[in-house]
mmCIF file of C-alpha atoms in Angstrom:
data_model
loop_
_atom_site.group_PDB
_atom_site.id
_atom_site.type_symbol
_atom_site.label_atom_id
_atom_site.label_comp_id
_atom_site.label_asym_id
_atom_site.label_seq_id
_atom_site.Cartn_x
_atom_site.Cartn_y
_atom_site.Cartn_z
ATOM 1 C CA MET A 220 11.778 -15.649 0.860
ATOM 2 C CA HIS A 221 12.023 -11.731 1.521
ATOM 3 C CA THR A 222 10.352 -11.218 4.599
ATOM 4 C CA PRO A 223 10.099 -7.294 5.542
ATOM 5 C CA PRO A 224 10.799 -6.114 8.720
ATOM 6 C CA ALA A 225 7.625 -6.049 10.848
ATOM 7 C CA SER A 226 7.928 -2.344 11.676
ATOM 8 C CA LEU A 227 9.257 0.733 9.935
ATOM 9 C CA VAL A 228 9.611 4.281 11.386
ATOM 10 C CA THR A 229 9.950 7.552 9.928
ATOM 11 C CA SER A 230 9.782 11.059 11.135
ATOM 12 C CA ARG A 231 5.709 11.271 11.239
ATOM 13 C CA LEU A 232 4.764 7.277 10.938
ATOM 14 C CA ILE A 233 5.125 3.846 12.186
ATOM 15 C CA LEU A 234 4.552 1.234 9.717
ATOM 16 C CA ARG A 235 3.715 -1.793 11.929
ATOM 17 C CA ALA A 236 2.561 -5.406 10.845
ATOM 18 C CA ALA A 237 -1.108 -4.968 11.044
ATOM 19 C CA HIS A 238 -2.724 -5.819 14.289
ATOM 20 C CA ARG A 239 -6.365 -6.613 14.791
ATOM 21 C CA GLU A 240 -6.697 -3.806 17.495
ATOM 22 C CA HIS A 241 -5.887 -1.296 14.382
ATOM 23 C CA ALA A 242 -9.090 -2.471 12.669
ATOM 24 C CA ALA A 243 -11.782 0.035 13.973
ATOM 25 C CA SER A 244 -9.632 2.875 13.209
ATOM 26 C CA LEU A 245 -8.627 1.396 9.758
ATOM 27 C CA PHE A 246 -12.471 0.931 8.969
ATOM 28 C CA LYS A 247 -13.509 4.293 10.193
ATOM 29 C CA GLU A 248 -10.705 6.218 8.293
ATOM 30 C CA TYR A 249 -9.846 4.175 5.186
ATOM 31 C CA THR A 250 -11.185 0.497 4.360
ATOM 32 C CA GLY A 251 -14.968 1.295 5.253
ATOM 33 C CA ARG A 252 -15.170 4.456 3.079
ATOM 34 C CA ASN A 253 -16.580 4.660 -0.277
ATOM 35 C CA ASP A 254 -14.781 7.859 -0.948
ATOM 36 C CA THR A 255 -11.326 5.654 -0.710
ATOM 37 C CA THR A 256 -12.197 3.234 -3.265
ATOM 38 C CA ARG A 257 -12.343 5.497 -6.312
ATOM 39 C CA TYR A 258 -9.418 4.033 -8.173
ATOM 40 C CA LEU A 259 -9.161 0.641 -6.192
ATOM 41 C CA GLN A 260 -10.191 -2.891 -7.577
ATOM 42 C CA ARG A 261 -11.967 -3.288 -4.110
ATOM 43 C CA ALA A 262 -15.153 -2.006 -2.791
ATOM 44 C CA ALA A 263 -15.140 -0.452 0.560
ATOM 45 C CA HIS A 264 -15.281 -2.937 3.453
ATOM 46 C CA SER A 265 -18.853 -3.635 4.845
ATOM 47 C CA SER A 266 -18.121 -4.199 7.996
ATOM 48 C CA GLN A 267 -15.032 -3.904 10.681
ATOM 49 C CA ALA A 268 -14.975 -7.580 10.361
ATOM 50 C CA GLN A 269 -13.727 -7.572 6.756
ATOM 51 C CA THR A 270 -10.953 -5.510 7.555
ATOM 52 C CA GLU A 271 -10.084 -7.741 10.317
ATOM 53 C CA ALA A 272 -10.139 -10.693 7.942
ATOM 54 C CA VAL A 273 -7.479 -8.789 5.822
ATOM 55 C CA ILE A 274 -5.548 -8.070 8.932
ATOM 56 C CA ASP A 275 -5.754 -11.908 10.298
ATOM 57 C CA ALA A 276 -4.697 -12.934 6.692
ATOM 58 C CA TRP A 277 -1.696 -10.919 5.968
ATOM 59 C CA GLY A 278 -0.811 -9.157 9.192
ATOM 60 C CA GLU A 279 1.351 -9.799 12.274
ATOM 61 C CA ASN A 280 0.040 -13.434 12.727
ATOM 62 C CA ASN A 281 1.202 -14.416 9.727
ATOM 63 C CA TRP A 282 3.959 -12.127 8.899
ATOM 64 C CA ALA A 283 6.719 -15.021 8.842
ATOM 65 C CA ALA A 284 4.479 -17.570 7.309
ATOM 66 C CA GLY A 285 3.317 -16.184 3.870
ATOM 67 C CA ASN A 286 4.396 -14.043 1.050
ATOM 68 C CA ARG A 287 1.675 -11.227 1.380
ATOM 69 C CA PHE A 288 2.484 -8.560 4.044
ATOM 70 C CA VAL A 289 0.117 -5.583 5.222
ATOM 71 C CA TRP A 290 1.405 -2.890 7.546
ATOM 72 C CA SER A 291 -0.958 -0.698 9.324
ATOM 73 C CA ILE A 292 0.010 3.076 8.826
ATOM 74 C CA LEU A 293 0.113 4.637 12.083
ATOM 75 C CA ARG A 294 0.716 8.279 13.142
ATOM 76 C CA ARG A 295 3.589 8.385 15.162
ATOM 77 C CA ALA A 296 2.360 10.783 17.486
ATOM 78 C CA ASP A 297 -0.526 9.004 18.871
ATOM 79 C CA GLU A 298 -0.241 5.758 16.955
ATOM 80 C CA LYS A 299 -3.637 6.110 15.237
ATOM 81 C CA ALA A 300 -4.034 3.644 12.118
ATOM 82 C CA ILE A 301 -5.119 5.781 9.292
ATOM 83 C CA GLY A 302 -4.138 3.554 6.240
ATOM 84 C CA LEU A 303 -2.479 0.558 4.973
ATOM 85 C CA PHE A 304 0.480 -0.205 2.931
ATOM 86 C CA LEU A 305 0.618 -3.652 1.235
ATOM 87 C CA MET A 306 3.495 -5.896 0.005
ATOM 88 C CA PHE A 307 2.996 -9.001 -1.994
ATOM 89 C CA ILE A 308 5.991 -10.911 -3.032
ATOM 90 C CA ASP A 309 6.662 -13.515 -5.730
ATOM 91 C CA GLY A 310 10.296 -14.833 -5.902
ATOM 92 C CA ASN A 311 12.404 -12.030 -6.008
ATOM 93 C CA ASP A 312 9.757 -9.391 -7.270
ATOM 94 C CA ALA A 313 7.036 -7.499 -5.185
ATOM 95 C CA GLU A 314 4.106 -5.903 -5.961
ATOM 96 C CA ILE A 315 2.962 -2.547 -3.706
ATOM 97 C CA HIS A 316 -0.258 -1.089 -2.863
ATOM 98 C CA TYR A 317 -1.168 1.645 -0.264
ATOM 99 C CA GLY A 318 -3.940 3.991 0.844
ATOM 100 C CA LEU A 319 -4.867 6.324 3.419
ATOM 101 C CA GLY A 320 -8.148 7.856 4.815
ATOM 102 C CA PRO A 321 -8.932 11.113 3.278
ATOM 103 C CA ALA A 322 -8.360 13.159 6.383
ATOM 104 C CA PHE A 323 -4.717 12.445 5.826
ATOM 105 C CA TRP A 324 -4.427 13.116 2.190
ATOM 106 C CA GLY A 325 -2.252 15.745 0.486
ATOM 107 C CA GLN A 326 0.254 16.071 3.729
ATOM 108 C CA GLY A 327 2.945 13.641 2.158
ATOM 109 C CA LEU A 328 2.088 10.583 4.472
ATOM 110 C CA ALA A 329 1.659 7.994 1.579
ATOM 111 C CA THR A 330 5.290 9.412 0.089
ATOM 112 C CA GLU A 331 6.962 8.953 3.495
ATOM 113 C CA ALA A 332 5.541 5.707 4.139
ATOM 114 C CA GLY A 333 6.604 4.339 0.776
ATOM 115 C CA ILE A 334 9.987 5.824 0.891
ATOM 116 C CA ALA A 335 10.357 3.834 4.284
ATOM 117 C CA VAL A 336 9.399 0.558 2.263
ATOM 118 C CA MET A 337 11.465 1.217 -0.552
ATOM 119 C CA ASP A 338 14.507 2.213 1.876
ATOM 120 C CA TRP A 339 14.120 -1.379 3.142
ATOM 121 C CA VAL A 340 13.982 -2.984 -0.556
ATOM 122 C CA THR A 341 17.046 -0.893 -1.804
ATOM 123 C CA GLN A 342 19.152 -0.922 1.226
ATOM 124 C CA ARG A 343 18.436 -4.416 3.081
ATOM 125 C CA SER A 344 16.353 -6.764 0.747
ATOM 126 C CA LEU A 345 17.299 -9.034 -1.853
ATOM 127 C CA LEU A 346 14.438 -8.059 -4.166
ATOM 128 C CA SER A 347 15.267 -7.436 -7.904
ATOM 129 C CA GLU A 348 12.229 -5.818 -8.723
ATOM 130 C CA VAL A 349 9.112 -3.979 -7.316
ATOM 131 C CA SER A 350 6.226 -2.971 -9.167
ATOM 132 C CA THR A 351 2.422 -1.463 -9.249
ATOM 133 C CA ARG A 352 -0.318 -0.333 -11.564
ATOM 134 C CA CYS A 353 -2.125 2.691 -10.863
ATOM 135 C CA ALA A 354 -5.112 4.278 -12.818
ATOM 136 C CA VAL A 355 -4.201 7.054 -15.097
ATOM 137 C CA GLU A 356 -6.319 9.491 -13.864
ATOM 138 C CA HIS A 357 -5.195 8.969 -10.144
ATOM 139 C CA ALA A 358 -2.710 11.909 -10.428
ATOM 140 C CA ALA A 359 -1.849 11.901 -6.595
ATOM 141 C CA SER A 360 -0.724 8.415 -6.302
ATOM 142 C CA LEU A 361 1.386 8.682 -9.782
ATOM 143 C CA ARG A 362 3.432 11.649 -8.050
ATOM 144 C CA VAL A 363 3.722 9.450 -4.977
ATOM 145 C CA LEU A 364 5.139 6.397 -7.164
ATOM 146 C CA GLU A 365 7.676 8.675 -8.825
ATOM 147 C CA LYS A 366 8.647 10.202 -5.576
ATOM 148 C CA ILE A 367 9.522 6.781 -3.863
ATOM 149 C CA GLY A 368 11.719 5.726 -6.733
ATOM 150 C CA LEU A 369 9.366 3.781 -9.117
ATOM 151 C CA HIS A 370 9.282 4.484 -13.150
ATOM 152 C CA ARG A 371 6.402 4.833 -15.443
ATOM 153 C CA MET A 372 7.334 1.959 -17.498
ATOM 154 C CA LEU A 373 4.161 1.009 -19.866
ATOM 155 C CA LEU A 374 0.433 2.174 -20.401
ATOM 156 C CA LEU A 375 -1.932 -0.677 -19.978
ATOM 157 C CA PRO A 376 -5.412 -0.016 -21.738
ATOM 158 C CA ASP A 377 -8.437 -1.211 -19.733
ATOM 159 C CA GLU A 378 -6.188 -2.875 -17.141
ATOM 160 C CA LEU A 379 -7.844 -2.052 -13.975
ATOM 161 C CA PRO A 380 -11.225 -3.240 -13.198
ATOM 162 C CA LEU A 381 -12.864 -0.447 -10.752
ATOM 163 C CA THR A 382 -15.338 -2.099 -8.307
ATOM 164 C CA SER A 383 -16.547 1.383 -7.021
ATOM 165 C CA THR A 384 -17.709 2.325 -10.867
ATOM 166 C CA GLY A 385 -18.008 -1.033 -12.321
ATOM 167 C CA ILE A 386 -15.769 -0.028 -15.242
ATOM 168 C CA ARG A 387 -12.083 -0.988 -16.512
ATOM 169 C CA THR A 388 -9.624 1.794 -16.890
ATOM 170 C CA ASP A 389 -6.366 2.471 -18.187
ATOM 171 C CA ALA A 390 -3.497 2.134 -15.949
ATOM 172 C CA TRP A 391 0.516 2.905 -15.713
ATOM 173 C CA LEU A 392 2.686 0.139 -14.730
ATOM 174 C CA TYR A 393 5.487 1.563 -12.611
ATOM 175 C CA SER A 394 8.490 -0.467 -11.696
ATOM 176 C CA TRP A 395 11.624 -0.161 -9.671
ATOM 177 C CA LYS A 396 14.695 -2.606 -10.674
ATOM 178 C CA ARG A 397 17.718 -3.250 -8.898
ATOM 179 C CA PRO A 398 20.629 -2.173 -10.965
#
């Protein structure tokens, strides 16, 4: 089993195994907002309790016990929770997902969080592959994936069911493989 560190620190961020105390800010800034779900397979959370349930399942309380991990992305200056970074591990492979509240888009924060995770993957883990799927229309996230070291591998037609629109869309498969 590959267990990532419960905390990663960058110049502007702290990725910390999600705590229930982060739920109010996460719900307000990210998980409870319809405008953050445009390219997601989930709808906006209907209540803070729904965000708490994700944190309870995959956050700090179950960090050592499972294979699904969720970090809260915190602004380092004030430790405000502004988004989530998820890693699902299956054997020697991992799948990643991330998101930030709209007030934090366009500042390089998703890239900074992703680089911290991929630094752990490449330098301290034994994972052999990290992958994700991203809607072809989601240009900002496609750029983030490339900046953090994943490569566009394959077009997957009608791969992603987008809950917010009720349609399926094409996705790119992105992957990093250990040499």
